[in-house]
N, CA, C and O atoms as CSV, one atom per row, in Angstrom:
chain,resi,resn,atom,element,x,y,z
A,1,UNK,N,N,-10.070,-7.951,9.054
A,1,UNK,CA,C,-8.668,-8.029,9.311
A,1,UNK,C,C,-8.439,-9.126,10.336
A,1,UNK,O,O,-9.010,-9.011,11.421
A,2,UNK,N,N,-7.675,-10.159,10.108
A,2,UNK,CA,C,-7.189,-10.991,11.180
A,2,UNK,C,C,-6.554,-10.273,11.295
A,2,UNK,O,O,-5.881,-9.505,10.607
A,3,UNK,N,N,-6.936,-10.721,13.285
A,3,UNK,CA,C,-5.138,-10.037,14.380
A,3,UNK,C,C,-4.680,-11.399,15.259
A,3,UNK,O,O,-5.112,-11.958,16.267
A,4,UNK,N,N,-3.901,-11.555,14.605
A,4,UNK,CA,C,-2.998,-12.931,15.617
A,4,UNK,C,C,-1.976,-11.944,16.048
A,4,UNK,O,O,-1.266,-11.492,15.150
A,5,UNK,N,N,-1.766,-11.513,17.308
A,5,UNK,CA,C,-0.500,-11.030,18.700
A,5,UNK,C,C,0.158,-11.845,18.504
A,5,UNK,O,O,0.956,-11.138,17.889
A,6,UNK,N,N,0.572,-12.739,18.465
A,6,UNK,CA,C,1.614,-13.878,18.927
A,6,UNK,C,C,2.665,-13.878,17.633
A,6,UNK,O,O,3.893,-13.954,17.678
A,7,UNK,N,N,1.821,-13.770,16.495
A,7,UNK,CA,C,2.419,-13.807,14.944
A,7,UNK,C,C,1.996,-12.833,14.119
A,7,UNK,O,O,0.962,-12.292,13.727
A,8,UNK,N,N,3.845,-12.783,13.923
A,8,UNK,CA,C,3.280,-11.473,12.790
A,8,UNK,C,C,2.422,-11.553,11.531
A,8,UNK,O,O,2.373,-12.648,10.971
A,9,UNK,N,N,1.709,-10.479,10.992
A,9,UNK,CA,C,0.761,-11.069,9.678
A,9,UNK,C,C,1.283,-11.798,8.532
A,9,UNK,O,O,0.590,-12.656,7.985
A,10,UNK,N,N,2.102,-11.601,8.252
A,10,UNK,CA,C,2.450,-12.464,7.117
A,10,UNK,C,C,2.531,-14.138,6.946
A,10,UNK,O,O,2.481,-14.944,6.016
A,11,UNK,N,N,2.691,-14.171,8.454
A,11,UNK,CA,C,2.282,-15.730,8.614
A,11,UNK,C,C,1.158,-16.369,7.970
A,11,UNK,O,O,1.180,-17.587,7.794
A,12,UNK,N,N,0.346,-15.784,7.664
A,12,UNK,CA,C,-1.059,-16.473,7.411
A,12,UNK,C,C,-1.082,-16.135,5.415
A,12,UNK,O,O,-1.893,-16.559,4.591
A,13,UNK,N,N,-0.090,-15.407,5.245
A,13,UNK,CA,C,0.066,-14.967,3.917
A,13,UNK,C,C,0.025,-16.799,2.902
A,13,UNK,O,O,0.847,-17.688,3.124
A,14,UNK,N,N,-1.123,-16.910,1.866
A,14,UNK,CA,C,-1.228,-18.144,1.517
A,14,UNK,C,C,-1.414,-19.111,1.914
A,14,UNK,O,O,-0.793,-20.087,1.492
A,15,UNK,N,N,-2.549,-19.223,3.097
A,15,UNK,CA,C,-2.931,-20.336,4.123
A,15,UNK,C,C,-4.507,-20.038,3.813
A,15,UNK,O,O,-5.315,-19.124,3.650
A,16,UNK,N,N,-4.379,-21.362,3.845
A,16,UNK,CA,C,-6.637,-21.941,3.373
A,16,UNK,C,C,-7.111,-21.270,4.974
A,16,UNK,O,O,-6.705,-21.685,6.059
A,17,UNK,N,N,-7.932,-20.297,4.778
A,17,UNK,CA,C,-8.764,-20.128,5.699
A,17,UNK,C,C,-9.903,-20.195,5.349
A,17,UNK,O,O,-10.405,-19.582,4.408
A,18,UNK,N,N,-10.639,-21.254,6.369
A,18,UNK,CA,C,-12.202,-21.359,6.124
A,18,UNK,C,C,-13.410,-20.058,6.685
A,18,UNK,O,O,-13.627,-19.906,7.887
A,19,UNK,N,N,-14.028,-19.300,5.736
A,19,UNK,CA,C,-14.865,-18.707,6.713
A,19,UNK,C,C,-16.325,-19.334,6.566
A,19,UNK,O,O,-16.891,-19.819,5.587
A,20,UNK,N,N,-16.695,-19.166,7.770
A,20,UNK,CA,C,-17.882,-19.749,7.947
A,20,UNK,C,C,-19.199,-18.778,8.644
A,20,UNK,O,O,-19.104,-17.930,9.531
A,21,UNK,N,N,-20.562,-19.283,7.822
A,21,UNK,CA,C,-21.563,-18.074,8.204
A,21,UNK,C,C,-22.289,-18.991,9.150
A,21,UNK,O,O,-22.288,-20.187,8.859
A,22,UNK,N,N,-22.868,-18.623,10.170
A,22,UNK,CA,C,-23.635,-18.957,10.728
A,22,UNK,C,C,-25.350,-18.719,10.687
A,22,UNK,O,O,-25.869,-18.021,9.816
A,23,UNK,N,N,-26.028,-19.313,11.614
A,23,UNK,CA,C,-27.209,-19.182,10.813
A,23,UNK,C,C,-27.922,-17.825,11.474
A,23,UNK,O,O,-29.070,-17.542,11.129
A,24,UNK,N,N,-27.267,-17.069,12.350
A,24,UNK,CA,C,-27.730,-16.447,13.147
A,24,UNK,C,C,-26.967,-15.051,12.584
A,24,UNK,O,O,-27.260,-13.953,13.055
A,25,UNK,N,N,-26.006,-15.208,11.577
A,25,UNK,CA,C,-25.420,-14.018,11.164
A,25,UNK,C,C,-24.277,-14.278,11.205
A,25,UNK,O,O,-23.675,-13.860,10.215
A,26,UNK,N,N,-23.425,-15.010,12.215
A,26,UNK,CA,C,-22.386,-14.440,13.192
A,26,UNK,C,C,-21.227,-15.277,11.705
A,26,UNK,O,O,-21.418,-16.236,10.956
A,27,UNK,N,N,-19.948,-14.182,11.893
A,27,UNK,CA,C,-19.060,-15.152,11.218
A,27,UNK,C,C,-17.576,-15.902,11.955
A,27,UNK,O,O,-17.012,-15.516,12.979
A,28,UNK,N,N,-17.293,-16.751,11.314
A,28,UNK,CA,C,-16.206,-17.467,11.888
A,28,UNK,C,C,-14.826,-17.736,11.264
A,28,UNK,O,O,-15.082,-18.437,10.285
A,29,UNK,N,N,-13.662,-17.570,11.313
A,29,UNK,CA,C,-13.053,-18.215,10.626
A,29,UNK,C,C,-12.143,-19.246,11.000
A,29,UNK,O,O,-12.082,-19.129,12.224
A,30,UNK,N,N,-11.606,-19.927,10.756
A,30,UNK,CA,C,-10.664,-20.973,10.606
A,30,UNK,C,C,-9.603,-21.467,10.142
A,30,UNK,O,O,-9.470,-21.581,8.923
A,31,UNK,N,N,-8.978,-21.720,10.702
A,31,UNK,CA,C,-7.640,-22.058,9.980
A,31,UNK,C,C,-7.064,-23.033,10.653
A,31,UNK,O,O,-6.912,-22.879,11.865
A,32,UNK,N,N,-6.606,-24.285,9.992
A,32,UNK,CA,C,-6.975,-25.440,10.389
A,32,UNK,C,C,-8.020,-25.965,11.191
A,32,UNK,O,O,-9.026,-26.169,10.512
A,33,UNK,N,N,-8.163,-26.291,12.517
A,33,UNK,CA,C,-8.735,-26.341,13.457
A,33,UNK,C,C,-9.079,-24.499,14.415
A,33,UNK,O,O,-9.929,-24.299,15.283
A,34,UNK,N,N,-8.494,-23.898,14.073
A,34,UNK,CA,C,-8.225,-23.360,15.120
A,34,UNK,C,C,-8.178,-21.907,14.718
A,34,UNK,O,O,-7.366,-21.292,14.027
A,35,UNK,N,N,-9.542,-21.440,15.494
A,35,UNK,CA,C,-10.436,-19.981,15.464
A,35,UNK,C,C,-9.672,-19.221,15.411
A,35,UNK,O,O,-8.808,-19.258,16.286
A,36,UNK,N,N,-9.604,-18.209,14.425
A,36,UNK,CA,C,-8.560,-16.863,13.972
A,36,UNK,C,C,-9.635,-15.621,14.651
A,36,UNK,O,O,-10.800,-15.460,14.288
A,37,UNK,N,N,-8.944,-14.835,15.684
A,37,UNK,CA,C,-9.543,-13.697,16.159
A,37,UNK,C,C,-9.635,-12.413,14.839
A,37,UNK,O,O,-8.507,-12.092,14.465
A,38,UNK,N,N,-10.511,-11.841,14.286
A,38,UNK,CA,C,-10.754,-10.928,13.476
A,38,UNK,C,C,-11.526,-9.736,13.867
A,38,UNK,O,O,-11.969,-9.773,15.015
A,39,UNK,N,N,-11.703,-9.022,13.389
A,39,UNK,CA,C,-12.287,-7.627,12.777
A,39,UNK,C,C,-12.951,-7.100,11.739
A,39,UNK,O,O,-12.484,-7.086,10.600
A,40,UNK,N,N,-14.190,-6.586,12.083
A,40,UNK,CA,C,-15.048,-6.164,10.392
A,40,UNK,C,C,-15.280,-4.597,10.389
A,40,UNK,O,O,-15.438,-3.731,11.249
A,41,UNK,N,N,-15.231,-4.645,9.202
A,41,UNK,CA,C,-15.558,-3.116,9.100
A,41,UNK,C,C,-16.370,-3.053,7.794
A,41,UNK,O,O,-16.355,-3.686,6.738
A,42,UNK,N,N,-17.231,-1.820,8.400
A,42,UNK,CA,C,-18.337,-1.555,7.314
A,42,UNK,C,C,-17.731,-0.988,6.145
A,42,UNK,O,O,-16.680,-0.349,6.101
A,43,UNK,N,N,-18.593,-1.323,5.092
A,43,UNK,CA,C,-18.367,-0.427,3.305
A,43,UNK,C,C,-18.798,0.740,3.699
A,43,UNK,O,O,-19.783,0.864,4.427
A,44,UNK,N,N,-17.947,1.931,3.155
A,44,UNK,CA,C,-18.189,2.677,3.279
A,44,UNK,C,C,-19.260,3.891,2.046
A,44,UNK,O,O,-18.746,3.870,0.928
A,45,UNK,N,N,-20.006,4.443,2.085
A,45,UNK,CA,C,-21.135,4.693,1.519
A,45,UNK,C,C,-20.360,5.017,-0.002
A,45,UNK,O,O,-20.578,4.242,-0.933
A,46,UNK,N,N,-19.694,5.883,-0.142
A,46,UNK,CA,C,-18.619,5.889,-1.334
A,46,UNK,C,C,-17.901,5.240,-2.124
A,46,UNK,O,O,-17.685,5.639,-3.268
A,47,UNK,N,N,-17.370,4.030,-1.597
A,47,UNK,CA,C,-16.993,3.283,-2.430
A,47,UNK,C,C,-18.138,2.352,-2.432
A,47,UNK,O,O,-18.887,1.917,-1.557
A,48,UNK,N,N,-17.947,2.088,-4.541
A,48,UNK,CA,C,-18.876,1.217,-4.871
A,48,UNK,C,C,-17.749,0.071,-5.437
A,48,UNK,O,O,-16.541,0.091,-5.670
A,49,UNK,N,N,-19.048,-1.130,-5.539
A,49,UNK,CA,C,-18.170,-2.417,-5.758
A,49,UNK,C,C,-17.353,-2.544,-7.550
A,49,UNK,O,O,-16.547,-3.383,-7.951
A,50,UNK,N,N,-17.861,-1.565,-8.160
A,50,UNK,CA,C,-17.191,-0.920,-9.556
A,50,UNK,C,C,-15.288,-0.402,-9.256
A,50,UNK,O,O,-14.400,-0.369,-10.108
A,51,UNK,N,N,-15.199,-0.115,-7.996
A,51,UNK,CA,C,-13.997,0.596,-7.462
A,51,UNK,C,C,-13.351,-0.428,-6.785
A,51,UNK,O,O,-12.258,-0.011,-6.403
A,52,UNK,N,N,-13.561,-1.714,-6.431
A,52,UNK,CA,C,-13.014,-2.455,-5.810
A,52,UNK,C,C,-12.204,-2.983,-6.881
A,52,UNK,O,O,-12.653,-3.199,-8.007
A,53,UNK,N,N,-10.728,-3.239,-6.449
A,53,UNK,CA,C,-10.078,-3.809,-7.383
A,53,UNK,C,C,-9.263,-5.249,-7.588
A,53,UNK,O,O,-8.744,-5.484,-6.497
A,54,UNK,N,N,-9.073,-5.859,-8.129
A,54,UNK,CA,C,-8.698,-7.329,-7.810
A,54,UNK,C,C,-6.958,-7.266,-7.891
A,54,UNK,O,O,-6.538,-6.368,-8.621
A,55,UNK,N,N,-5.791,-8.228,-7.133
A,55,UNK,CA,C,-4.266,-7.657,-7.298
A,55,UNK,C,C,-3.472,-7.304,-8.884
A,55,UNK,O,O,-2.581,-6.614,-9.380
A,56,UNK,N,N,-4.058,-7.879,-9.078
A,56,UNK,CA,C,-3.661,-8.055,-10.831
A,56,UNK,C,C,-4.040,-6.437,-11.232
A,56,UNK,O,O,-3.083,-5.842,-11.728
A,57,UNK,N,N,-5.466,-5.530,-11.072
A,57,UNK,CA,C,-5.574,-4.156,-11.952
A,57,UNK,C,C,-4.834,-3.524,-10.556
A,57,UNK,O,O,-4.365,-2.394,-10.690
A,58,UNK,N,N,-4.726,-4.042,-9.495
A,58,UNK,CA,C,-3.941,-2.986,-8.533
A,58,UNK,C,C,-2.577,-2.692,-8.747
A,58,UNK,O,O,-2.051,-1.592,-8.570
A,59,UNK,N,N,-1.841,-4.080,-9.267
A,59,UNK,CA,C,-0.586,-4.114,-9.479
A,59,UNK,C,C,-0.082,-3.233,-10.712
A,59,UNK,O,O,0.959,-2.596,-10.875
A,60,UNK,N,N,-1.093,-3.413,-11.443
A,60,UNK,CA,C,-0.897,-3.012,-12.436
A,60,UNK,C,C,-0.829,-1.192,-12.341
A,60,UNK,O,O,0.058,-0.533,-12.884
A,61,UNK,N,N,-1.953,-0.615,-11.543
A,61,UNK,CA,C,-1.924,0.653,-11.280
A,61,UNK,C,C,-0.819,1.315,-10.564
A,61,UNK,O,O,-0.431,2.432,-10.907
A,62,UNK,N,N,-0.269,0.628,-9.527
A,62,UNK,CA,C,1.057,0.555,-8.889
A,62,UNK,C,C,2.111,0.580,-9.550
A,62,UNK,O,O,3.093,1.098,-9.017
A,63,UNK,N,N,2.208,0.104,-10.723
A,63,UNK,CA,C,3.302,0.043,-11.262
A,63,UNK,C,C,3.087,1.118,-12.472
A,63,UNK,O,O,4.219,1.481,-12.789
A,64,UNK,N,N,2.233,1.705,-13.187
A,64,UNK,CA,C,1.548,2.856,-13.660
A,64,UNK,C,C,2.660,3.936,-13.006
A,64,UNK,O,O,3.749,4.375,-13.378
A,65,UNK,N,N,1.430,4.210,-11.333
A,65,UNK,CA,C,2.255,5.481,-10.669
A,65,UNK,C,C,3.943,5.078,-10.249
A,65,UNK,O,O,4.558,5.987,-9.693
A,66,UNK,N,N,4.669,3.812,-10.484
A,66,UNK,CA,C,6.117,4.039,-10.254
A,66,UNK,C,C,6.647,4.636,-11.405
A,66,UNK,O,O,7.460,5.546,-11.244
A,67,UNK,N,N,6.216,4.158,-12.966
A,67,UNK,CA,C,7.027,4.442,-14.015
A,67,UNK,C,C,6.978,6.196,-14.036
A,67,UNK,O,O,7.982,6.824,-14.372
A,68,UNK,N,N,5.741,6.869,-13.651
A,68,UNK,CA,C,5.469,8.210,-13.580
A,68,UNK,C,C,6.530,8.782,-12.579
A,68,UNK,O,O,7.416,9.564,-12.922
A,69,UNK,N,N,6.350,8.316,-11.318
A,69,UNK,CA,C,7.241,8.697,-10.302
A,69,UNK,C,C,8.834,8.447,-10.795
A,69,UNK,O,O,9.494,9.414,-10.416
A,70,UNK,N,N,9.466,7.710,-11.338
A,70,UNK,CA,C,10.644,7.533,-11.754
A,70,UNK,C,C,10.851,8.026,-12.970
A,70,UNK,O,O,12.064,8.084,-13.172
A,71,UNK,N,N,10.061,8.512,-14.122
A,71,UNK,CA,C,9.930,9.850,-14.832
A,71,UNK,C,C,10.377,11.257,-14.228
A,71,UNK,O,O,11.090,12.130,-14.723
A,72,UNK,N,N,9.786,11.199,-13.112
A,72,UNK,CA,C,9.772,12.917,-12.517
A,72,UNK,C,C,10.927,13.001,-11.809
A,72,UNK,O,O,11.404,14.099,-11.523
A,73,UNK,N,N,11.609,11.632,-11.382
A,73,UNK,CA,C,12.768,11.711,-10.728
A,73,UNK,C,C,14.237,12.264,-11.786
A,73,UNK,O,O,15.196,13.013,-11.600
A,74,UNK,N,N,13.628,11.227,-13.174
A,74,UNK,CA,C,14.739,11.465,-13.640
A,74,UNK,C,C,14.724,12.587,-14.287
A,74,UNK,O,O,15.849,12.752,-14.759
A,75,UNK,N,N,13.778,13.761,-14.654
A,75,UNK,CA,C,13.461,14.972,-14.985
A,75,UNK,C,C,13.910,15.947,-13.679
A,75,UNK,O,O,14.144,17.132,-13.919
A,76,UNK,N,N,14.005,15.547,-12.578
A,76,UNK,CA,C,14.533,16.264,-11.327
A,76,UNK,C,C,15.928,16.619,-11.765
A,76,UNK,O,O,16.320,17.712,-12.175
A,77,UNK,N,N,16.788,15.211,-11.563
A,77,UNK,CA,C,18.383,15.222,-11.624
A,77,UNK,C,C,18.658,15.750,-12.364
A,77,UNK,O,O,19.462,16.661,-12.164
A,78,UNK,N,N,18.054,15.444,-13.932
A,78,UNK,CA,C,18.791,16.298,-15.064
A,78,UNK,C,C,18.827,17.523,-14.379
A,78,UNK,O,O,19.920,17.937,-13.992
A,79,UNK,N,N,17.547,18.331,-14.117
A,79,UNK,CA,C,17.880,19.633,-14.008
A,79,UNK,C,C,18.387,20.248,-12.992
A,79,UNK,O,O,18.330,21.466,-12.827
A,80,UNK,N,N,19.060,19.233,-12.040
A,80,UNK,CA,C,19.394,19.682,-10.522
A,80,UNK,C,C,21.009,19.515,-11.289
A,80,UNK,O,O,21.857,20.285,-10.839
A,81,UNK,N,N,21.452,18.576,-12.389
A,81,UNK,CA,C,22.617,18.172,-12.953
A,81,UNK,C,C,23.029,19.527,-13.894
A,81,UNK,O,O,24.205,19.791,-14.148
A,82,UNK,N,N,22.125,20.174,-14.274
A,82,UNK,CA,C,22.069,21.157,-15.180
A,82,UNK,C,C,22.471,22.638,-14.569
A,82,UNK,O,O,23.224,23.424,-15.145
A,83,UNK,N,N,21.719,22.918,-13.075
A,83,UNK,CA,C,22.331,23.590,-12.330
A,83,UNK,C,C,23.253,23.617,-12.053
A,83,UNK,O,O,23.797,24.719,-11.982
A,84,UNK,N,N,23.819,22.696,-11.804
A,84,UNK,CA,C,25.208,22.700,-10.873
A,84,UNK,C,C,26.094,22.429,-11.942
A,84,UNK,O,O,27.110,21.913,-11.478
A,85,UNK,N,N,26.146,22.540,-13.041
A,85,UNK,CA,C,27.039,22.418,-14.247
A,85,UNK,C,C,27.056,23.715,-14.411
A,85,UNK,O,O,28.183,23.973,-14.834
A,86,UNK,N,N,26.375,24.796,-14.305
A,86,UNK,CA,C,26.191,26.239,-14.954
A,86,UNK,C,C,27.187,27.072,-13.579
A,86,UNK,O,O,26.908,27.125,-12.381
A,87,UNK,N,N,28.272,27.589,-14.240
A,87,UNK,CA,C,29.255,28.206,-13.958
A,87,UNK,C,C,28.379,29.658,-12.743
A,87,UNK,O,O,27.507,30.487,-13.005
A,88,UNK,N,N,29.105,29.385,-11.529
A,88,UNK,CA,C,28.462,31.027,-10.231
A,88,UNK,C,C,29.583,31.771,-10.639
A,88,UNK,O,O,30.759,31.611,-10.967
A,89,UNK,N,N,28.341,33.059,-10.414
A,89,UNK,CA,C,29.019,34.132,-10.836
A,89,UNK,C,C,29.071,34.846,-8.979
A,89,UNK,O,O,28.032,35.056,-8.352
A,90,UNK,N,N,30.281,35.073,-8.482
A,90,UNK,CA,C,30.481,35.857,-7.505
A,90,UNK,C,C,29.960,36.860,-7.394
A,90,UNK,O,O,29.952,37.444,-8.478
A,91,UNK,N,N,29.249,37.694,-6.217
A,91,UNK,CA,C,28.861,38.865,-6.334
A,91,UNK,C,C,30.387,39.979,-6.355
A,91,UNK,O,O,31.482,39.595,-5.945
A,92,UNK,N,N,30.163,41.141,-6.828
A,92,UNK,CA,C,31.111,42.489,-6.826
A,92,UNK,C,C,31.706,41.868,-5.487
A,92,UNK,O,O,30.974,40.997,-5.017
A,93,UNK,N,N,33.073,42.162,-4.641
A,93,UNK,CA,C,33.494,42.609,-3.899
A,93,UNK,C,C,33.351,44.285,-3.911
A,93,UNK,O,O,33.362,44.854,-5.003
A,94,UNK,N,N,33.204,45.136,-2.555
A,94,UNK,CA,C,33.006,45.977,-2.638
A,94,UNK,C,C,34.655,46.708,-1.568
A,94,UNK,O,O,34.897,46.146,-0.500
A,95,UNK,N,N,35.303,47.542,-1.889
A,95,UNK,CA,C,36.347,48.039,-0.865
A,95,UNK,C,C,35.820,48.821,-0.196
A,95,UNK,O,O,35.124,49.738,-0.630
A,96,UNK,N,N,36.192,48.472,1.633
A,96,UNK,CA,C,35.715,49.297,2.350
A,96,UNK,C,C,36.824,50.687,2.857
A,96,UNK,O,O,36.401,51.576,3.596
């Protein structure tokens, strides 16, 4: 994860960053001239690289669970529309 403080992330959204390995391990990155502070984090034992997904099958899955989610919405209203169309029946008044 780059963290630039100064700028919010999206700044860097579509900008050539160079990363660079060193020979000692260490990594670097770059952008233009000028060292981008980052963060690594380990793979975690569970996910395998079979599960990693590229934006294109993500987008695609994303947009999967909206058409589902906007299914169930519109299966909600009808029947919340269906309720409130169906005539209340008052309980008895009782004389005291």
């Amino acid at each position: 994860m780059i963290t630039r403080p100064e700028q919010p992330r999206y700044a860097l959204r579509s900008q050539p960053v160079k990363v660079i390995e060193h020979l000692d391990g260490s990594l670097e990155l770059l952008w233009g001239e000028e060292a981008l502070p980052f963060k690594t984090f380990e793979r975690h034992q569970h996910l395998s690289a079979s599960r990693v997904a590229d934006d294109k099958l993500l987008n695609g899955r994303v947009d999967e669970v909206l058409a589902k989610e906007s299914l169930r919405l519109r299966k909600l209203q009808a029947l919340v529309a269906t309720q409130n169309a169906k005539p209340r029946s008052r309980p008895p008044q009782v004389a005291i």
